[in-house]
Amino acid sequence: PISLTANFLVTLQSLVGLLGFALATGLLFTRFSRPSSKVIFSKFALIAPQQDGLAFEFRAVNARPNMLLHLEARVVMSRLERQGGCVRRKFYDLELERRQIMFFPLHWTIVHPIDQDSPLCGATREELAQSDAEFLVMLSGMDDTFWQTVYTWTSYKHNEIVWGGAFDNILETCPDGSVKINLDRVHEFHRVEIAPALKAANSS
């Protein structure tokens, strides 16, 4: 470059080139180094007998070899309710049998006991359908490789809830005596009968 304009263009080209490489490197590093979870949720949530009552439950499985620490679950039920002549969507936090676990190497069945304080107490399949009920699930935990918090979520609509079911066992014993998880059975369950006494207790 032998003129002021040419020198300006060359300087601008060099600056843009350096900034472009720096920006691309930062974006690629952020994209591929960011930790992410790979949690498989069961396709259906279940209303299942539990001790002397009923419970809303679903299953989650860690499909990656890295460990998730201090995993915490939160489940919120959303449904339409009529108040003062207006239809509003209300949200209810569901109390869980266990809200947090220290390690998540294998699987976790998350259970909400349906007791007298539960917003599901007395609810029927038809009522959940009429109110367009949906259950929002959020899991958060610490990735032990990057030591950063990761999040994953899912939801269950009212038509994705099975009334009267129990999850099948997904643990298998290997010939050497070790135990492994069969990921093909994460979604499998079998039907169970809900005793009339439990139905009556749930509706009282």
mmCIF file of C-alpha atoms in Angstrom:
data_model
loop_
_atom_site.group_PDB
_atom_site.id
_atom_site.type_symbol
_atom_site.label_atom_id
_atom_site.label_comp_id
_atom_site.label_asym_id
_atom_site.label_seq_id
_atom_site.Cartn_x
_atom_site.Cartn_y
_atom_site.Cartn_z
ATOM 1 C CA PRO A 1 0.000 0.000 0.000
ATOM 2 C CA ILE A 2 1.384 3.345 -1.078
ATOM 3 C CA SER A 3 -1.514 5.651 -0.221
ATOM 4 C CA LEU A 4 -3.422 6.640 2.859
ATOM 5 C CA THR A 5 -6.564 4.870 1.625
ATOM 6 C CA ALA A 6 -4.685 1.655 0.854
ATOM 7 C CA ASN A 7 -2.979 1.697 4.256
ATOM 8 C CA PHE A 8 -6.330 2.216 5.961
ATOM 9 C CA LEU A 9 -7.895 -0.726 4.083
ATOM 10 C CA VAL A 10 -4.963 -3.047 4.886
ATOM 11 C CA THR A 11 -5.090 -2.063 8.571
ATOM 12 C CA LEU A 12 -8.848 -2.615 8.670
ATOM 13 C CA GLN A 13 -8.488 -5.996 6.939
ATOM 14 C CA SER A 14 -5.845 -7.124 9.439
ATOM 15 C CA LEU A 15 -7.956 -5.993 12.379
ATOM 16 C CA VAL A 16 -11.085 -7.718 11.101
ATOM 17 C CA GLY A 17 -9.115 -10.900 10.404
ATOM 18 C CA LEU A 18 -7.660 -11.049 13.913
ATOM 19 C CA LEU A 19 -11.002 -10.264 15.547
ATOM 20 C CA GLY A 20 -12.768 -12.822 13.354
ATOM 21 C CA PHE A 21 -10.385 -15.617 14.366
ATOM 22 C CA ALA A 22 -10.642 -14.633 18.031
ATOM 23 C CA LEU A 23 -14.443 -14.531 17.892
ATOM 24 C CA ALA A 24 -14.704 -17.879 16.077
ATOM 25 C CA THR A 25 -12.298 -19.512 18.542
ATOM 26 C CA GLY A 26 -14.270 -18.241 21.523
ATOM 27 C CA LEU A 27 -17.607 -19.372 20.096
ATOM 28 C CA LEU A 28 -16.317 -22.843 19.211
ATOM 29 C CA PHE A 29 -14.657 -23.279 22.583
ATOM 30 C CA THR A 30 -17.809 -22.181 24.410
ATOM 31 C CA ARG A 31 -20.011 -24.442 22.294
ATOM 32 C CA PHE A 32 -18.004 -27.632 22.684
ATOM 33 C CA SER A 33 -16.647 -27.129 26.207
ATOM 34 C CA ARG A 34 -20.012 -26.288 27.769
ATOM 35 C CA PRO A 35 -21.170 -29.220 29.918
ATOM 36 C CA SER A 36 -24.528 -30.718 29.125
ATOM 37 C CA SER A 37 -26.483 -33.526 30.692
ATOM 38 C CA LYS A 38 -27.964 -36.519 28.925
ATOM 39 C CA VAL A 39 -30.758 -37.664 31.193
ATOM 40 C CA ILE A 40 -33.369 -40.047 29.815
ATOM 41 C CA PHE A 41 -36.834 -39.568 31.258
ATOM 42 C CA SER A 42 -39.497 -42.241 31.136
ATOM 43 C CA LYS A 43 -42.041 -41.608 28.389
ATOM 44 C CA PHE A 44 -44.911 -41.892 30.857
ATOM 45 C CA ALA A 45 -45.503 -40.856 34.440
ATOM 46 C CA LEU A 46 -47.425 -43.270 36.641
ATOM 47 C CA ILE A 47 -50.112 -43.093 39.292
ATOM 48 C CA ALA A 48 -49.078 -46.091 41.362
ATOM 49 C CA PRO A 49 -49.960 -47.625 44.726
ATOM 50 C CA GLN A 50 -47.455 -46.730 47.440
ATOM 51 C CA GLN A 51 -47.730 -48.116 50.950
ATOM 52 C CA ASP A 52 -51.217 -47.073 52.116
ATOM 53 C CA GLY A 53 -51.871 -44.534 49.383
ATOM 54 C CA LEU A 54 -51.078 -43.450 45.837
ATOM 55 C CA ALA A 55 -48.102 -41.681 44.313
ATOM 56 C CA PHE A 56 -47.245 -39.785 41.151
ATOM 57 C CA GLU A 57 -43.874 -41.017 39.874
ATOM 58 C CA PHE A 58 -41.572 -41.084 36.882
ATOM 59 C CA ARG A 59 -38.065 -42.346 36.197
ATOM 60 C CA ALA A 60 -34.819 -40.630 35.159
ATOM 61 C CA VAL A 61 -31.581 -42.302 34.041
ATOM 62 C CA ASN A 62 -28.112 -40.818 33.583
ATOM 63 C CA ALA A 63 -27.036 -41.978 30.117
ATOM 64 C CA ARG A 64 -23.484 -40.610 30.352
ATOM 65 C CA PRO A 65 -20.470 -42.038 32.183
ATOM 66 C CA ASN A 66 -19.715 -38.770 33.966
ATOM 67 C CA MET A 67 -21.228 -38.301 37.409
ATOM 68 C CA LEU A 68 -23.801 -35.696 38.358
ATOM 69 C CA LEU A 69 -23.469 -34.471 41.947
ATOM 70 C CA HIS A 70 -26.027 -32.873 44.254
ATOM 71 C CA LEU A 71 -28.818 -33.577 41.791
ATOM 72 C CA GLU A 72 -32.004 -31.746 42.725
ATOM 73 C CA ALA A 73 -35.488 -32.303 41.315
ATOM 74 C CA ARG A 74 -38.406 -29.916 41.164
ATOM 75 C CA VAL A 75 -41.866 -30.839 39.903
ATOM 76 C CA VAL A 76 -44.598 -28.264 39.259
ATOM 77 C CA MET A 77 -48.172 -29.100 38.341
ATOM 78 C CA SER A 78 -49.962 -26.658 36.066
ATOM 79 C CA ARG A 79 -53.706 -26.705 35.403
ATOM 80 C CA LEU A 80 -56.578 -24.435 34.466
ATOM 81 C CA GLU A 81 -58.907 -23.310 37.240
ATOM 82 C CA ARG A 82 -61.967 -21.094 37.221
ATOM 83 C CA GLN A 83 -61.839 -18.238 39.715
ATOM 84 C CA GLY A 84 -64.365 -15.418 39.852
ATOM 85 C CA GLY A 85 -65.759 -16.243 36.438
ATOM 86 C CA CYS A 86 -62.291 -16.217 34.833
ATOM 87 C CA VAL A 87 -60.173 -19.187 33.797
ATOM 88 C CA ARG A 88 -56.599 -18.932 35.021
ATOM 89 C CA ARG A 89 -53.627 -21.252 34.877
ATOM 90 C CA LYS A 90 -52.413 -22.112 38.371
ATOM 91 C CA PHE A 91 -49.080 -23.648 39.351
ATOM 92 C CA TYR A 92 -48.443 -25.941 42.324
ATOM 93 C CA ASP A 93 -45.096 -27.160 43.650
ATOM 94 C CA LEU A 94 -45.318 -30.878 44.352
ATOM 95 C CA GLU A 95 -43.643 -32.180 47.485
ATOM 96 C CA LEU A 96 -41.318 -35.061 46.647
ATOM 97 C CA GLU A 97 -40.450 -38.098 48.687
ATOM 98 C CA ARG A 98 -36.811 -37.185 48.071
ATOM 99 C CA ARG A 99 -35.946 -33.876 46.455
ATOM 100 C CA GLN A 100 -32.161 -34.251 46.260
ATOM 101 C CA ILE A 101 -29.605 -37.034 45.920
ATOM 102 C CA MET A 102 -25.855 -36.747 46.376
ATOM 103 C CA PHE A 103 -24.800 -38.859 43.375
ATOM 104 C CA PHE A 104 -26.567 -39.776 40.155
ATOM 105 C CA PRO A 105 -24.595 -42.625 38.567
ATOM 106 C CA LEU A 106 -27.533 -44.879 37.649
ATOM 107 C CA HIS A 107 -31.243 -44.138 37.859
ATOM 108 C CA TRP A 108 -33.724 -42.328 40.078
ATOM 109 C CA THR A 109 -37.457 -42.848 40.465
ATOM 110 C CA ILE A 110 -38.892 -39.488 41.529
ATOM 111 C CA VAL A 111 -42.004 -39.887 43.678
ATOM 112 C CA HIS A 112 -44.663 -37.452 44.813
ATOM 113 C CA PRO A 113 -46.870 -39.019 47.530
ATOM 114 C CA ILE A 114 -50.528 -38.146 46.984
ATOM 115 C CA ASP A 115 -51.684 -37.269 50.492
ATOM 116 C CA GLN A 116 -54.250 -34.861 51.895
ATOM 117 C CA ASP A 117 -51.964 -31.889 51.230
ATOM 118 C CA SER A 118 -51.307 -32.822 47.605
ATOM 119 C CA PRO A 119 -53.067 -30.874 44.825
ATOM 120 C CA LEU A 120 -53.631 -34.291 43.222
ATOM 121 C CA CYS A 121 -55.696 -35.489 46.172
ATOM 122 C CA GLY A 122 -59.106 -36.501 44.858
ATOM 123 C CA ALA A 123 -58.170 -35.802 41.238
ATOM 124 C CA THR A 124 -59.364 -38.158 38.525
ATOM 125 C CA ARG A 125 -58.190 -38.824 35.000
ATOM 126 C CA GLU A 126 -61.157 -36.893 33.602
ATOM 127 C CA GLU A 127 -60.523 -33.870 35.842
ATOM 128 C CA LEU A 128 -56.865 -33.679 34.780
ATOM 129 C CA ALA A 129 -57.917 -33.800 31.133
ATOM 130 C CA GLN A 130 -60.582 -31.100 31.568
ATOM 131 C CA SER A 131 -58.146 -28.787 33.351
ATOM 132 C CA ASP A 132 -55.402 -29.407 30.738
ATOM 133 C CA ALA A 133 -53.019 -30.493 33.498
ATOM 134 C CA GLU A 134 -49.290 -30.639 32.822
ATOM 135 C CA PHE A 135 -46.401 -31.620 35.093
ATOM 136 C CA LEU A 136 -43.199 -29.626 34.586
ATOM 137 C CA VAL A 137 -39.958 -31.312 35.659
ATOM 138 C CA MET A 138 -36.597 -29.631 36.241
ATOM 139 C CA LEU A 139 -33.375 -31.402 37.252
ATOM 140 C CA SER A 140 -30.202 -29.514 38.157
ATOM 141 C CA GLY A 141 -26.866 -30.888 39.265
ATOM 142 C CA MET A 142 -23.096 -30.419 39.228
ATOM 143 C CA ASP A 143 -21.105 -32.046 36.435
ATOM 144 C CA ASP A 144 -18.020 -33.656 37.983
ATOM 145 C CA THR A 145 -15.904 -33.213 34.825
ATOM 146 C CA PHE A 146 -16.298 -29.461 34.293
ATOM 147 C CA TRP A 147 -17.555 -28.690 37.825
ATOM 148 C CA GLN A 148 -20.364 -26.583 36.457
ATOM 149 C CA THR A 149 -24.111 -26.693 37.029
ATOM 150 C CA VAL A 150 -26.137 -28.368 34.301
ATOM 151 C CA TYR A 151 -29.901 -28.393 33.798
ATOM 152 C CA THR A 152 -32.360 -30.642 32.061
ATOM 153 C CA TRP A 153 -36.130 -30.620 31.933
ATOM 154 C CA THR A 154 -39.180 -32.378 30.569
ATOM 155 C CA SER A 155 -42.941 -32.339 31.051
ATOM 156 C CA TYR A 156 -45.827 -34.783 31.214
ATOM 157 C CA LYS A 157 -49.237 -33.886 29.833
ATOM 158 C CA HIS A 158 -52.374 -35.412 31.315
ATOM 159 C CA ASN A 159 -52.522 -37.947 28.466
ATOM 160 C CA GLU A 160 -48.972 -39.125 29.288
ATOM 161 C CA ILE A 161 -49.965 -40.341 32.749
ATOM 162 C CA VAL A 162 -50.759 -44.012 33.286
ATOM 163 C CA TRP A 163 -53.231 -44.742 36.067
ATOM 164 C CA GLY A 164 -52.349 -48.008 37.753
ATOM 165 C CA GLY A 165 -48.790 -48.845 36.740
ATOM 166 C CA ALA A 166 -45.422 -49.804 38.207
ATOM 167 C CA PHE A 167 -42.011 -49.523 36.585
ATOM 168 C CA ASP A 168 -40.159 -52.695 35.631
ATOM 169 C CA ASN A 169 -36.719 -53.394 37.056
ATOM 170 C CA ILE A 170 -33.999 -52.099 34.742
ATOM 171 C CA LEU A 171 -31.010 -53.533 36.623
ATOM 172 C CA GLU A 172 -29.423 -56.655 35.168
ATOM 173 C CA THR A 173 -26.762 -58.922 36.656
ATOM 174 C CA CYS A 174 -23.825 -59.710 34.376
ATOM 175 C CA PRO A 175 -22.093 -63.123 34.324
ATOM 176 C CA ASP A 176 -19.156 -61.670 36.289
ATOM 177 C CA GLY A 177 -21.514 -60.581 39.074
ATOM 178 C CA SER A 178 -21.545 -56.886 38.242
ATOM 179 C CA VAL A 179 -24.784 -54.960 37.799
ATOM 180 C CA LYS A 180 -25.654 -52.825 34.771
ATOM 181 C CA ILE A 181 -28.605 -50.762 33.613
ATOM 182 C CA ASN A 182 -30.576 -51.821 30.576
ATOM 183 C CA LEU A 183 -31.452 -48.495 28.958
ATOM 184 C CA ASP A 184 -33.916 -50.249 26.654
ATOM 185 C CA ARG A 185 -36.176 -50.855 29.666
ATOM 186 C CA VAL A 186 -36.278 -47.302 31.003
ATOM 187 C CA HIS A 187 -39.819 -46.776 29.720
ATOM 188 C CA GLU A 188 -41.200 -50.236 30.497
ATOM 189 C CA PHE A 189 -43.870 -50.732 33.149
ATOM 190 C CA HIS A 190 -46.585 -53.196 34.017
ATOM 191 C CA ARG A 191 -50.163 -52.661 35.012
ATOM 192 C CA VAL A 192 -51.180 -52.933 38.643
ATOM 193 C CA GLU A 193 -54.622 -52.786 40.165
ATOM 194 C CA ILE A 194 -55.431 -49.817 42.357
ATOM 195 C CA ALA A 195 -57.488 -51.126 45.238
ATOM 196 C CA PRO A 196 -60.932 -49.538 45.632
ATOM 197 C CA ALA A 197 -59.995 -48.583 49.197
ATOM 198 C CA LEU A 198 -57.071 -46.535 47.874
ATOM 199 C CA LYS A 199 -59.293 -44.816 45.321
ATOM 200 C CA ALA A 200 -61.771 -43.956 48.034
ATOM 201 C CA ALA A 201 -59.044 -42.682 50.352
ATOM 202 C CA ASN A 202 -57.612 -40.548 47.544
ATOM 203 C CA SER A 203 -60.992 -38.987 46.822
ATOM 204 C CA SER A 204 -61.931 -38.347 50.472
#
